[in-house]
Short mmCIF file of C-alpha atoms and ligand atoms in Angstrom, two decimals:
data_model
loop_
_atom_site.label_atom_id
_atom_site.label_comp_id
_atom_site.label_asym_id
_atom_site.label_seq_id
_atom_site.Cartn_x
_atom_site.Cartn_y
_atom_site.Cartn_z
CA MET A 30 -51.71 -35.41 101.28
CA TYR A 31 -54.60 -33.21 99.80
CA ILE A 32 -53.45 -30.56 97.45
CA VAL A 33 -55.36 -28.02 95.60
CA HIS A 34 -53.87 -26.06 92.86
CA VAL A 35 -55.59 -22.62 92.05
CA ALA A 36 -54.50 -21.25 88.57
CA SER A 37 -55.36 -19.33 85.72
CA GLU A 38 -54.33 -21.96 83.11
CA CYS A 39 -54.00 -25.88 82.89
CA ALA A 40 -52.87 -27.77 79.79
CA PRO A 41 -54.34 -28.50 77.32
CA VAL A 42 -57.68 -26.98 78.09
CA ALA A 43 -56.61 -23.52 79.02
CA LYS A 44 -52.91 -23.01 77.82
CA VAL A 45 -51.18 -19.64 76.83
CA GLY A 46 -47.62 -20.71 77.90
CA GLY A 47 -45.66 -22.92 80.33
CA LEU A 48 -47.83 -22.14 83.30
CA ALA A 49 -50.43 -24.49 81.89
CA ASP A 50 -47.99 -27.36 81.41
CA VAL A 51 -46.58 -27.15 85.00
CA ILE A 52 -50.26 -27.42 86.30
CA PHE A 53 -50.91 -30.37 84.31
CA GLY A 54 -47.52 -32.08 85.04
CA LEU A 55 -47.06 -31.32 88.70
CA SER A 56 -50.46 -32.27 89.70
CA TRP A 57 -50.23 -35.67 87.96
CA GLU A 58 -46.68 -36.21 89.56
CA HIS A 59 -48.23 -35.92 92.84
CA SER A 60 -51.46 -37.83 92.22
CA ILE A 61 -49.54 -40.73 91.11
CA ARG A 62 -47.49 -40.66 94.41
CA GLY A 63 -50.90 -41.33 96.19
CA ASN A 64 -51.86 -37.78 97.08
CA ASP A 65 -55.27 -36.35 96.43
CA VAL A 66 -54.85 -33.57 94.02
CA GLU A 67 -57.38 -31.01 92.58
CA ILE A 68 -57.15 -28.10 90.21
CA ILE A 69 -59.40 -25.02 90.28
CA ILE A 70 -59.40 -22.54 87.21
CA PRO A 71 -62.03 -20.38 85.71
CA LYS A 72 -64.30 -21.70 83.38
CA TYR A 73 -63.23 -19.71 80.19
CA ASP A 74 -65.64 -19.74 77.08
CA CYS A 75 -62.47 -20.27 75.04
CA MET A 76 -61.33 -23.34 76.75
CA ARG A 77 -60.74 -26.67 74.92
CA TYR A 78 -63.90 -28.38 76.01
CA ASP A 79 -63.03 -31.36 73.86
CA GLN A 80 -60.04 -32.09 76.28
CA ILE A 81 -62.38 -32.33 79.36
CA TRP A 82 -63.95 -35.68 80.14
CA GLY A 83 -67.41 -35.94 81.90
CA LEU A 84 -67.93 -32.24 82.55
CA THR A 85 -70.75 -32.01 85.29
CA LEU A 86 -72.16 -29.30 87.47
CA SER A 87 -70.73 -29.94 90.88
CA PHE A 88 -72.00 -27.00 92.94
CA ASN A 89 -74.67 -24.72 91.64
CA ASP A 90 -75.50 -22.56 94.57
CA LEU A 91 -72.17 -20.68 95.14
CA TRP A 92 -72.68 -17.02 96.07
CA VAL A 93 -69.44 -15.09 96.31
CA PRO A 94 -69.72 -11.97 98.35
CA TRP A 95 -68.50 -9.01 96.08
CA PHE A 96 -68.81 -5.15 96.33
CA GLY A 97 -71.31 -5.52 99.20
CA GLY A 98 -73.61 -7.87 97.30
CA ALA A 99 -72.91 -11.28 95.84
CA ILE A 100 -72.11 -12.88 92.43
CA HIS A 101 -73.83 -16.27 91.70
CA CYS A 102 -71.48 -19.03 90.45
CA SER A 103 -71.73 -22.44 89.36
CA VAL A 104 -68.77 -24.80 89.87
CA TRP A 105 -68.14 -27.67 87.11
CA PHE A 106 -66.15 -30.71 87.48
CA GLY A 107 -64.37 -32.67 84.90
CA PHE A 108 -61.45 -34.84 84.32
CA VAL A 109 -58.61 -33.35 82.15
CA HIS A 110 -56.58 -36.51 81.07
CA GLY A 111 -57.14 -37.86 84.34
CA ARG A 112 -56.61 -34.77 86.54
CA LYS A 113 -59.51 -33.65 88.81
CA CYS A 114 -60.55 -30.27 87.66
CA PHE A 115 -62.91 -27.57 88.99
CA PHE A 116 -64.10 -24.92 86.80
CA ILE A 117 -65.51 -21.65 88.21
CA GLU A 118 -68.43 -19.90 86.35
CA PRO A 119 -69.63 -16.56 87.65
CA HIS A 120 -73.20 -15.51 86.37
CA SER A 121 -73.05 -11.84 86.04
CA ASN A 122 -73.06 -9.02 83.59
CA ASP A 123 -69.18 -8.65 83.98
CA ASN A 124 -68.93 -11.89 82.12
CA TYR A 125 -65.35 -12.22 83.76
CA PHE A 126 -64.32 -15.52 81.92
CA ASN A 127 -66.43 -14.93 78.65
CA ARG A 128 -64.28 -12.67 76.87
CA ASN A 129 -63.14 -15.17 74.19
CA THR A 130 -59.50 -14.64 75.56
CA PHE A 131 -57.53 -15.68 78.50
CA TYR A 132 -55.57 -12.43 79.38
CA GLY A 133 -55.50 -8.76 77.97
CA CYS A 134 -58.67 -7.22 79.43
CA ASN A 135 -58.56 -3.89 81.17
CA ASP A 136 -60.33 -5.46 84.21
CA ASP A 137 -57.81 -8.36 84.45
CA VAL A 138 -56.98 -7.61 88.12
CA MET A 139 -60.73 -7.41 89.06
CA ARG A 140 -61.34 -10.69 87.05
CA TYR A 141 -58.71 -12.76 89.02
CA ALA A 142 -59.32 -11.20 92.33
CA PHE A 143 -62.92 -12.34 91.93
CA PHE A 144 -61.65 -15.83 90.85
CA CYS A 145 -59.49 -16.13 94.10
CA LYS A 146 -62.46 -15.03 96.26
CA ALA A 147 -64.70 -17.62 94.41
CA ALA A 148 -62.06 -20.34 94.82
CA LEU A 149 -61.73 -19.76 98.51
CA GLU A 150 -65.81 -19.53 98.89
CA PHE A 151 -66.06 -22.82 97.03
CA LEU A 152 -63.58 -24.51 99.07
CA GLN A 153 -65.15 -23.17 102.24
CA LYS A 154 -68.71 -23.99 101.29
CA SER A 155 -67.97 -27.47 99.89
CA GLY A 156 -66.40 -28.33 103.20
CA LYS A 157 -63.00 -28.98 101.49
CA GLN A 158 -60.07 -28.76 103.58
CA PRO A 159 -56.88 -29.15 101.52
CA ASP A 160 -53.49 -29.39 103.51
CA ILE A 161 -51.97 -27.40 100.88
CA ILE A 162 -53.33 -24.74 98.49
CA HIS A 163 -50.61 -24.30 95.75
CA CYS A 164 -51.04 -20.82 93.95
CA HIS A 165 -49.35 -19.66 90.87
CA ASP A 166 -48.44 -16.21 89.44
CA TRP A 167 -50.07 -12.90 90.03
CA GLN A 168 -53.49 -14.02 89.23
CA THR A 169 -53.88 -15.93 92.51
CA GLY A 170 -51.65 -13.66 94.60
CA LEU A 171 -54.56 -12.43 96.51
CA LEU A 172 -55.67 -15.97 97.49
CA PRO A 173 -53.36 -16.22 100.51
CA VAL A 174 -54.15 -12.73 101.65
CA MET A 175 -58.01 -13.39 101.73
CA LEU A 176 -57.18 -16.76 103.23
CA ALA A 177 -55.28 -15.25 106.05
CA GLU A 178 -57.56 -12.02 106.60
CA ILE A 179 -61.04 -13.37 105.98
CA TYR A 180 -61.31 -17.33 105.53
CA GLN A 181 -58.97 -18.26 108.25
CA HIS A 182 -61.82 -17.02 110.60
CA HIS A 183 -64.54 -19.01 108.81
CA GLY A 184 -62.89 -22.48 109.49
CA MET A 185 -60.00 -22.36 107.10
CA TRP A 186 -57.19 -21.88 109.50
CA ARG A 187 -55.63 -25.20 108.72
CA GLN A 188 -54.56 -24.51 104.92
CA ARG A 189 -51.11 -23.70 104.05
CA VAL A 190 -50.19 -22.02 100.98
CA CYS A 191 -47.22 -22.43 98.54
CA TYR A 192 -46.99 -19.64 96.18
CA THR A 193 -45.06 -20.27 92.69
CA ILE A 194 -44.06 -17.31 90.78
CA HIS A 195 -43.65 -18.14 87.00
CA ASN A 196 -43.08 -14.67 85.80
CA PHE A 197 -42.02 -11.49 87.80
CA LYS A 198 -42.89 -9.25 84.82
CA HIS A 199 -46.53 -9.37 85.20
CA GLN A 200 -47.52 -8.49 89.05
CA GLY A 201 -51.26 -7.43 89.18
CA ILE A 202 -51.34 -3.84 90.08
CA PHE A 203 -54.50 -2.46 91.59
CA GLY A 204 -56.12 0.24 93.87
CA HIS A 205 -58.99 0.79 96.47
CA ASP A 206 -61.32 -0.73 94.13
CA ILE A 207 -60.39 -4.26 94.60
CA LEU A 208 -60.00 -4.01 98.32
CA ALA A 209 -63.62 -2.84 98.33
CA ALA A 210 -64.72 -5.59 95.96
CA THR A 211 -63.08 -8.44 97.90
CA GLY A 212 -64.15 -7.21 101.26
CA LEU A 213 -60.46 -6.81 102.52
CA GLY A 214 -61.28 -2.92 102.79
CA ARG A 215 -58.78 -1.34 105.38
CA PRO A 216 -56.72 0.72 102.74
CA ASP A 217 -54.46 2.03 105.52
CA TYR A 218 -53.30 -1.53 106.65
CA TYR A 219 -52.92 -2.78 103.07
CA PHE A 220 -50.93 0.39 101.68
CA SER A 221 -48.39 -0.34 104.30
CA PRO A 222 -44.98 -1.30 102.81
CA THR A 223 -44.84 -4.34 104.81
CA GLN A 224 -48.28 -5.59 103.35
CA LEU A 225 -49.38 -5.08 99.65
CA ARG A 226 -48.04 -1.52 98.84
CA ASP A 227 -46.23 -1.73 95.49
CA ASP A 228 -42.29 -1.33 96.17
CA CYS A 229 -41.99 1.15 93.27
CA ASN A 230 -45.18 3.12 93.30
CA ALA A 231 -46.49 3.90 96.71
CA SER A 232 -49.93 4.86 95.44
CA VAL A 233 -50.85 1.23 94.07
CA LEU A 234 -50.98 -2.28 95.50
CA ASN A 235 -49.44 -5.33 94.28
CA CYS A 236 -50.99 -8.78 93.93
CA MET A 237 -47.76 -10.67 93.55
CA LYS A 238 -46.26 -8.97 96.58
CA GLY A 239 -49.25 -10.13 98.62
CA GLY A 240 -48.69 -13.63 97.35
CA ILE A 241 -45.06 -13.31 98.45
CA VAL A 242 -46.01 -11.59 102.11
CA TYR A 243 -48.83 -14.04 102.92
CA SER A 244 -47.71 -17.43 101.77
CA ASN A 245 -46.08 -19.98 103.76
CA PHE A 246 -43.49 -20.70 100.95
CA VAL A 247 -42.57 -18.92 97.69
CA THR A 248 -40.82 -20.57 94.91
CA THR A 249 -39.85 -19.45 91.38
CA VAL A 250 -39.11 -21.97 88.68
CA SER A 251 -35.45 -22.19 88.76
CA PRO A 252 -32.63 -21.76 90.90
CA LYS A 253 -30.85 -19.37 88.66
CA HIS A 254 -33.86 -17.10 88.30
CA ALA A 255 -34.26 -17.20 92.13
CA TRP A 256 -31.00 -15.69 92.39
CA GLU A 257 -31.79 -13.24 89.53
CA ALA A 258 -35.00 -12.19 91.15
CA ARG A 259 -33.23 -11.31 94.41
CA TYR A 260 -29.86 -9.75 93.14
CA THR A 261 -30.51 -8.48 89.61
CA GLY A 262 -33.39 -6.32 88.22
CA GLN A 263 -35.26 -9.58 87.20
CA GLY A 264 -37.48 -9.44 90.24
CA HIS A 265 -39.21 -6.38 88.38
CA GLY A 266 -39.11 -4.30 91.71
CA LEU A 267 -39.87 -7.24 93.97
CA GLY A 268 -36.16 -7.85 94.84
CA GLY A 269 -36.49 -5.98 98.33
CA THR A 270 -39.53 -8.03 99.23
CA LEU A 271 -37.92 -11.21 98.27
CA HIS A 272 -34.86 -10.27 100.48
CA THR A 273 -37.25 -9.58 103.41
CA HIS A 274 -38.86 -12.89 103.01
CA GLN A 275 -35.72 -14.89 101.77
CA GLY A 276 -36.12 -17.60 104.44
CA LYS A 277 -39.26 -18.94 102.84
CA PHE A 278 -37.93 -18.40 99.16
CA GLY A 279 -36.19 -20.69 96.80
CA GLY A 280 -36.01 -21.96 93.12
CA VAL A 281 -37.43 -25.34 92.04
CA LEU A 282 -36.63 -26.20 88.59
CA ASN A 283 -39.78 -27.18 86.57
CA GLY A 284 -40.23 -30.53 84.91
CA VAL A 285 -41.81 -31.75 81.81
CA ASP A 286 -44.70 -34.16 81.57
CA TYR A 287 -43.01 -37.15 79.69
CA ASN A 288 -46.41 -38.78 78.88
CA THR A 289 -47.12 -35.74 76.78
CA TRP A 290 -43.79 -34.83 75.53
CA ASN A 291 -42.05 -37.89 74.77
CA PRO A 292 -41.13 -38.92 71.06
CA GLU A 293 -41.42 -42.69 71.91
CA ILE A 294 -45.19 -42.51 72.32
CA ASP A 295 -46.14 -39.10 70.90
CA SER A 296 -49.37 -39.67 68.73
CA TYR A 297 -48.93 -36.37 66.80
CA LEU A 298 -45.58 -37.73 65.30
CA VAL A 299 -45.72 -39.43 61.85
CA ALA A 300 -42.76 -41.74 63.06
CA ARG A 301 -42.05 -42.38 66.87
CA TYR A 302 -38.48 -42.61 68.04
CA GLY A 303 -36.10 -42.92 71.02
CA ILE A 304 -32.32 -42.99 71.48
CA ASP A 305 -32.15 -46.49 69.92
CA ASN A 306 -33.78 -45.81 66.68
CA ILE A 307 -33.05 -41.96 66.43
CA ASP A 308 -33.08 -41.88 62.62
CA GLU A 309 -36.72 -42.27 62.79
CA LYS A 310 -36.62 -38.81 64.04
CA TYR A 311 -35.77 -37.76 60.07
CA LYS A 312 -39.05 -38.99 58.89
CA ASN A 313 -40.68 -36.21 61.11
CA LYS A 314 -38.35 -33.71 59.57
CA ASP A 315 -39.68 -34.92 56.12
CA ALA A 316 -43.14 -34.58 57.22
CA LEU A 317 -42.52 -31.11 58.57
CA ARG A 318 -41.11 -30.09 55.19
CA ASP A 319 -44.07 -31.51 53.39
CA ARG A 320 -46.30 -29.69 55.83
CA PHE A 321 -44.58 -26.35 55.19
CA TRP A 322 -43.46 -27.01 51.58
CA LEU A 323 -39.80 -26.53 52.56
CA TYR A 324 -37.30 -27.78 50.08
CA LYS A 325 -35.77 -31.24 50.90
CA SER A 326 -31.94 -30.84 51.31
CA ASN A 327 -29.27 -31.74 53.62
CA LYS A 328 -29.79 -28.47 55.53
CA PRO A 329 -30.51 -28.34 59.37
CA ILE A 330 -33.83 -27.08 60.43
CA ILE A 331 -33.76 -24.46 63.29
CA SER A 332 -36.92 -23.62 64.87
CA TYR A 333 -38.41 -21.11 67.20
CA ILE A 334 -41.56 -22.18 69.23
CA GLY A 335 -43.33 -20.05 71.73
CA ARG A 336 -44.81 -16.92 72.74
CA LEU A 337 -43.67 -13.57 70.87
CA ASP A 338 -43.26 -11.35 73.66
CA GLU A 339 -40.33 -8.74 74.57
CA GLN A 340 -39.31 -11.47 77.15
CA LYS A 341 -38.35 -13.85 74.53
CA GLY A 342 -35.84 -11.61 72.62
CA LEU A 343 -38.12 -10.38 69.60
CA GLY A 344 -35.28 -8.82 67.82
CA LEU A 345 -33.18 -11.82 68.14
CA ILE A 346 -35.73 -14.28 67.01
CA CYS A 347 -36.10 -12.17 63.71
CA HIS A 348 -32.36 -12.17 63.38
CA ALA A 349 -32.29 -15.78 64.03
CA ALA A 350 -34.36 -16.43 60.99
CA HIS A 351 -32.14 -14.14 58.65
CA TYR A 352 -28.97 -15.54 59.92
CA ALA A 353 -30.08 -19.28 59.66
CA LEU A 354 -30.91 -18.67 55.98
CA SER A 355 -27.67 -16.88 55.20
CA ARG A 356 -25.64 -19.55 56.87
CA GLY A 357 -27.29 -22.46 54.97
CA ALA A 358 -29.97 -23.69 57.32
CA GLN A 359 -33.76 -23.56 57.09
CA PHE A 360 -35.83 -21.72 59.74
CA VAL A 361 -39.37 -22.61 61.09
CA LEU A 362 -41.22 -20.49 63.54
CA LEU A 363 -44.63 -21.11 65.49
CA GLY A 364 -45.31 -18.21 67.66
CA SER A 365 -48.21 -16.47 69.32
CA PRO A 366 -47.82 -12.69 69.26
CA SER A 367 -48.80 -11.07 72.46
CA ASN A 368 -50.01 -7.87 71.04
CA ASN A 369 -50.81 -6.27 67.57
CA ALA A 370 -47.58 -4.48 67.18
CA THR A 371 -45.73 -7.94 67.43
CA PHE A 372 -48.16 -9.58 65.07
CA ASN A 373 -47.32 -6.80 62.52
CA GLN A 374 -43.68 -7.37 63.10
CA PHE A 375 -43.84 -11.10 62.50
CA ALA A 376 -46.26 -10.73 59.67
CA HIS A 377 -43.70 -8.46 58.04
CA LEU A 378 -40.93 -11.16 58.58
CA ARG A 379 -43.64 -13.58 56.92
CA ASN A 380 -43.69 -11.38 53.95
CA GLN A 381 -39.87 -10.86 53.60
CA LEU A 382 -39.03 -14.51 54.11
CA GLY A 383 -42.24 -16.52 53.57
CA GLN A 384 -41.64 -17.20 49.69
CA SER A 385 -38.39 -18.74 50.47
CA VAL A 386 -38.17 -22.59 50.07
CA ASP A 387 -36.17 -22.59 53.24
CA CYS A 388 -38.51 -20.70 55.57
CA HIS A 389 -41.97 -20.81 57.14
CA ILE A 390 -43.62 -18.63 59.52
CA GLU A 391 -46.69 -19.79 61.30
CA LEU A 392 -48.63 -17.21 63.59
CA GLY A 393 -50.89 -18.37 66.14
CA PHE A 394 -51.14 -21.09 68.77
CA ASN A 395 -51.02 -24.70 67.64
CA GLU A 396 -50.45 -27.66 70.14
CA GLU A 397 -50.31 -30.36 67.37
CA LEU A 398 -47.89 -28.52 65.14
CA SER A 399 -45.72 -27.75 68.07
CA HIS A 400 -45.11 -31.33 68.49
CA LEU A 401 -44.26 -31.79 64.84
CA ILE A 402 -41.82 -28.98 64.82
CA TYR A 403 -39.97 -30.37 68.11
CA SER A 404 -39.62 -33.55 66.56
CA GLY A 405 -38.74 -32.56 62.94
CA SER A 406 -36.35 -29.79 63.81
CA ASP A 407 -32.59 -30.39 64.21
CA MET A 408 -32.38 -27.41 66.56
CA VAL A 409 -34.39 -24.99 68.34
CA VAL A 410 -33.30 -21.38 69.41
CA VAL A 411 -34.45 -19.60 72.65
CA PRO A 412 -32.75 -16.22 72.55
CA SER A 413 -34.79 -14.91 75.62
CA ALA A 414 -34.01 -11.50 77.45
CA PHE A 415 -35.17 -13.19 80.68
CA GLU A 416 -36.59 -16.90 81.37
CA PRO A 417 -37.63 -17.99 84.71
CA CYS A 418 -37.45 -21.54 83.64
CA GLY A 419 -38.32 -22.20 79.90
CA LEU A 420 -40.03 -25.42 78.88
CA THR A 421 -39.27 -25.27 75.09
CA GLN A 422 -35.34 -26.34 75.59
CA LEU A 423 -36.39 -28.86 78.14
CA ILE A 424 -38.98 -30.45 75.60
CA ALA A 425 -36.58 -30.04 72.55
CA LEU A 426 -33.76 -32.08 74.62
CA ARG A 427 -36.23 -34.86 74.86
CA TYR A 428 -36.86 -34.98 71.12
CA GLY A 429 -33.00 -34.97 70.27
CA THR A 430 -33.36 -31.52 69.18
CA VAL A 431 -30.35 -29.39 70.08
CA PRO A 432 -31.00 -26.19 71.99
CA ILE A 433 -29.38 -22.86 71.09
CA VAL A 434 -30.02 -20.44 74.15
CA ARG A 435 -29.09 -17.33 76.04
CA SER A 436 -27.63 -18.25 79.18
CA VAL A 437 -30.08 -16.73 81.70
CA GLY A 438 -32.49 -18.10 84.18
CA GLY A 439 -33.80 -21.60 83.64
CA LEU A 440 -31.90 -21.89 80.31
CA ALA A 441 -28.65 -21.41 82.00
CA ASP A 442 -29.86 -24.15 84.47
CA THR A 443 -30.43 -26.55 81.96
CA VAL A 444 -28.48 -25.99 78.63
CA PHE A 445 -24.72 -26.80 78.85
CA ASP A 446 -22.59 -25.71 75.99
CA LYS A 447 -20.92 -28.20 73.93
CA ASP A 448 -17.57 -26.15 74.15
CA TYR A 449 -17.64 -25.82 78.15
CA ALA A 450 -14.48 -27.52 79.13
CA HIS A 451 -15.58 -27.62 82.86
CA ILE A 452 -18.91 -29.42 81.85
CA ASP A 453 -18.59 -33.19 81.73
CA MET A 454 -18.83 -34.37 78.03
CA SER A 455 -21.80 -36.22 78.56
CA ALA A 456 -23.79 -33.39 80.25
CA ARG A 457 -23.02 -31.03 77.35
CA ASN A 458 -26.18 -30.83 75.31
CA GLY A 459 -26.42 -27.50 73.25
CA PHE A 460 -25.14 -24.15 72.65
CA THR A 461 -25.24 -21.04 74.75
CA PHE A 462 -24.33 -17.53 74.69
CA ASN A 463 -24.56 -14.53 76.82
CA ASP A 464 -24.79 -11.38 75.13
CA LEU A 465 -28.30 -10.02 74.09
CA ASN A 466 -27.31 -8.90 70.91
CA ASN A 467 -26.93 -10.29 67.33
CA SER A 468 -23.24 -11.11 67.52
CA GLY A 469 -23.95 -13.17 70.74
CA LEU A 470 -26.63 -14.98 69.15
CA GLU A 471 -24.56 -15.61 65.84
CA SER A 472 -21.63 -16.95 67.97
CA ALA A 473 -23.81 -19.70 69.08
CA MET A 474 -25.91 -20.38 65.88
CA ASN A 475 -22.59 -20.40 63.94
CA ARG A 476 -21.03 -22.94 66.18
CA ALA A 477 -24.33 -25.29 66.10
CA ILE A 478 -24.33 -25.04 62.24
CA GLY A 479 -20.84 -25.74 61.85
CA LEU A 480 -20.85 -28.57 64.00
CA TYR A 481 -24.08 -30.08 62.13
CA TYR A 482 -22.21 -29.87 58.72
CA ASP A 483 -18.74 -30.70 59.77
CA TYR A 484 -18.75 -32.99 62.67
CA PRO A 485 -22.16 -34.91 62.35
CA GLU A 486 -20.95 -37.57 64.86
CA GLU A 487 -20.40 -35.05 67.41
CA PHE A 488 -23.69 -33.27 66.79
CA ARG A 489 -25.55 -36.57 67.14
CA ARG A 490 -23.78 -37.01 70.54
CA LEU A 491 -25.21 -33.71 71.66
CA MET A 492 -28.66 -35.05 70.70
CA ILE A 493 -28.14 -38.20 72.43
CA ASN A 494 -26.95 -36.57 75.67
CA GLY A 495 -30.14 -34.37 75.79
CA MET A 496 -32.19 -37.36 75.21
CA HIS A 497 -30.48 -39.02 78.10
CA ALA A 498 -31.30 -36.27 80.72
CA ASP A 499 -34.32 -36.57 83.15
CA TYR A 500 -36.25 -33.49 83.17
CA SER A 501 -39.32 -35.28 84.33
CA TRP A 502 -41.30 -34.19 87.25
CA ASN A 503 -39.65 -36.77 89.25
CA HIS A 504 -37.18 -34.55 90.99
CA PRO A 505 -39.26 -31.53 91.27
CA GLY A 506 -41.93 -33.45 92.54
CA THR A 507 -40.14 -34.55 95.48
CA HIS A 508 -38.77 -30.89 95.92
CA TYR A 509 -42.42 -29.70 96.29
CA MET A 510 -43.48 -32.57 98.65
CA ASN A 511 -40.59 -31.49 100.81
CA ILE A 512 -41.79 -27.91 100.85
CA TYR A 513 -45.35 -28.84 101.44
CA ASP A 514 -43.99 -31.00 104.43
CA LEU A 515 -42.15 -28.35 105.91
CA ILE A 516 -44.96 -25.80 105.99
CA ARG A 517 -47.52 -28.02 107.12
CA HIS A 518 -45.77 -28.79 110.17
CA LYS A 519 -44.55 -25.22 110.96
P1 ADP B 70 -43.70 -19.34 78.58
O1 ADP B 70 -44.52 -20.03 79.50
O2 ADP B 70 -42.64 -18.09 78.88
O3 ADP B 70 -44.44 -18.97 77.34
P2 ADP B 70 -42.30 -21.94 78.38
O4 ADP B 70 -41.03 -22.35 77.65
O5 ADP B 70 -42.05 -22.13 79.77
O6 ADP B 70 -42.58 -20.13 78.04
O7 ADP B 70 -43.59 -22.77 77.82
C1 ADP B 70 -44.17 -22.66 76.66
C2 ADP B 70 -45.13 -23.50 76.62
O8 ADP B 70 -46.17 -23.20 75.63
C3 ADP B 70 -44.41 -24.86 75.66
O9 ADP B 70 -45.16 -25.91 75.85
C4 ADP B 70 -44.51 -24.35 74.30
O10 ADP B 70 -44.45 -25.67 73.43
C5 ADP B 70 -46.09 -23.82 74.30
N1 ADP B 70 -46.15 -22.78 73.22
C6 ADP B 70 -45.75 -21.50 73.30
N2 ADP B 70 -46.22 -20.99 72.20
C7 ADP B 70 -46.97 -21.90 71.46
C8 ADP B 70 -47.55 -21.94 70.25
N3 ADP B 70 -47.73 -20.67 69.26
N4 ADP B 70 -48.19 -22.96 69.78
C9 ADP B 70 -48.19 -24.16 70.58
N5 ADP B 70 -47.49 -24.08 71.56
C10 ADP B 70 -46.82 -23.06 72.23
C1 GLC B 71 -43.48 -18.59 82.66
C2 GLC B 71 -42.02 -18.29 82.27
C3 GLC B 71 -41.35 -19.52 81.79
C4 GLC B 71 -41.72 -20.68 82.73
C5 GLC B 71 -43.19 -20.93 82.73
C6 GLC B 71 -43.63 -22.21 83.54
O1 GLC B 71 -44.36 -18.13 81.76
O2 GLC B 71 -41.85 -17.35 81.35
O3 GLC B 71 -39.98 -19.36 81.96
O4 GLC B 71 -41.11 -21.99 82.03
O5 GLC B 71 -43.72 -19.85 83.28
O6 GLC B 71 -43.03 -22.15 84.75
#
């Protein structure tokens, strides 16, 4: 099968969060099964160009219709750790992808609407006829709309679209200007509630809704979150639309790329280890302490690794730091703040706790350091307000690092509490809590730290259970192949 992913991120070249990992991992899983898989992303100025091999100009004369004129684009090709990747580079004064940032510009919706149009124009002009176009998140929600409304009539009638929603919180809200820019036009038609009109605000249109309405199949990244999105507020206003389209909607749990995230072969670690030589893990713990000048003691290290965004439970992350220290543990944080206010909040935490020999707060994005922290920590904490899937807990499990999580979304689907009597002993792999408040978090952290100190053999059993579990792309790879097969033959 010929599959093309169109997305705004791909690890490690353009990575903000888990979306990048999914594009990287799922595309590989499908290509090793013999499918022809390609990825299209924007050519950002701030990409990791050192992670692209053989970058060459592939299509230089792409003119993308835009606002009644056209923007000239170059399309580049390169291998990202073996994945075939196309990078779209527009040449215009708008400098859509030369902003020294991936997201956060006032014209984000315009930038990605352009990207969708350029991706379709590229596929059409280069004569590519993929069986499946797999789109991701709001940034590519307009692609299936333009495919059906415009490009279908220009030879692209065979393509089927699978649309995966990684985060309902960001939906891409827009108005007449984008209809004009993309050539979709017809405001009366698109403002119909069955089309793109936002379900909460009748005066605007919604990219993600477009993706849901126009795609042949829609997924989100865990079964639990698929349920939450439909039946609780977590669809952020799209619950009704999902209900209307329930026949083509479902949850597929993400996997983790075990070539990248595997302590047995991870070249970022000072000591590699697996279940059979698990004690080697503690050399990484020493290295982590050396790196951050933490005191060497018998204390456990509890970490947070991830974006610092409201979604992740910011107040609880701060509380986890304080509580860990008060309960005789060390705490390490590696986080990328999503705005200035959050940066200041965590800079303050760093000032409060940074002098402690038991705590280190690192603000910014650092892939290499994340590997050291996953391997050198005893536990990770993930106290999310909502979490469509979550990859940090899955990576942690692989590294024998016990997750302490709030039981929502994909966290609930993958972390099984040590004390859950109804879960088989061999499946118990961490600690969970329900209430989104300090006492909820403390109840789980307290039990985790207690087990670490008082019942080290039982703690080790949790580590091993986690390392045994298979959260590779194998199963999700099959689920997505089944979805592709289904929509191809409809
Ligand atoms: P989300 O996509 O909501 O950010 P996930 O848990 O799905 O959360 O994926 C996060 C991914 O990004 C993981 O691979 C994690 O290791 C990585 N990551 C997040 N923040 C950072 C950071 N500051 N430095 C390095 N890696 C990070
Ligand atoms: C999103 C979600 C996260 C998920 C990731 C990859 O950013 O916040 O839960 O794991 O996408 O699907």
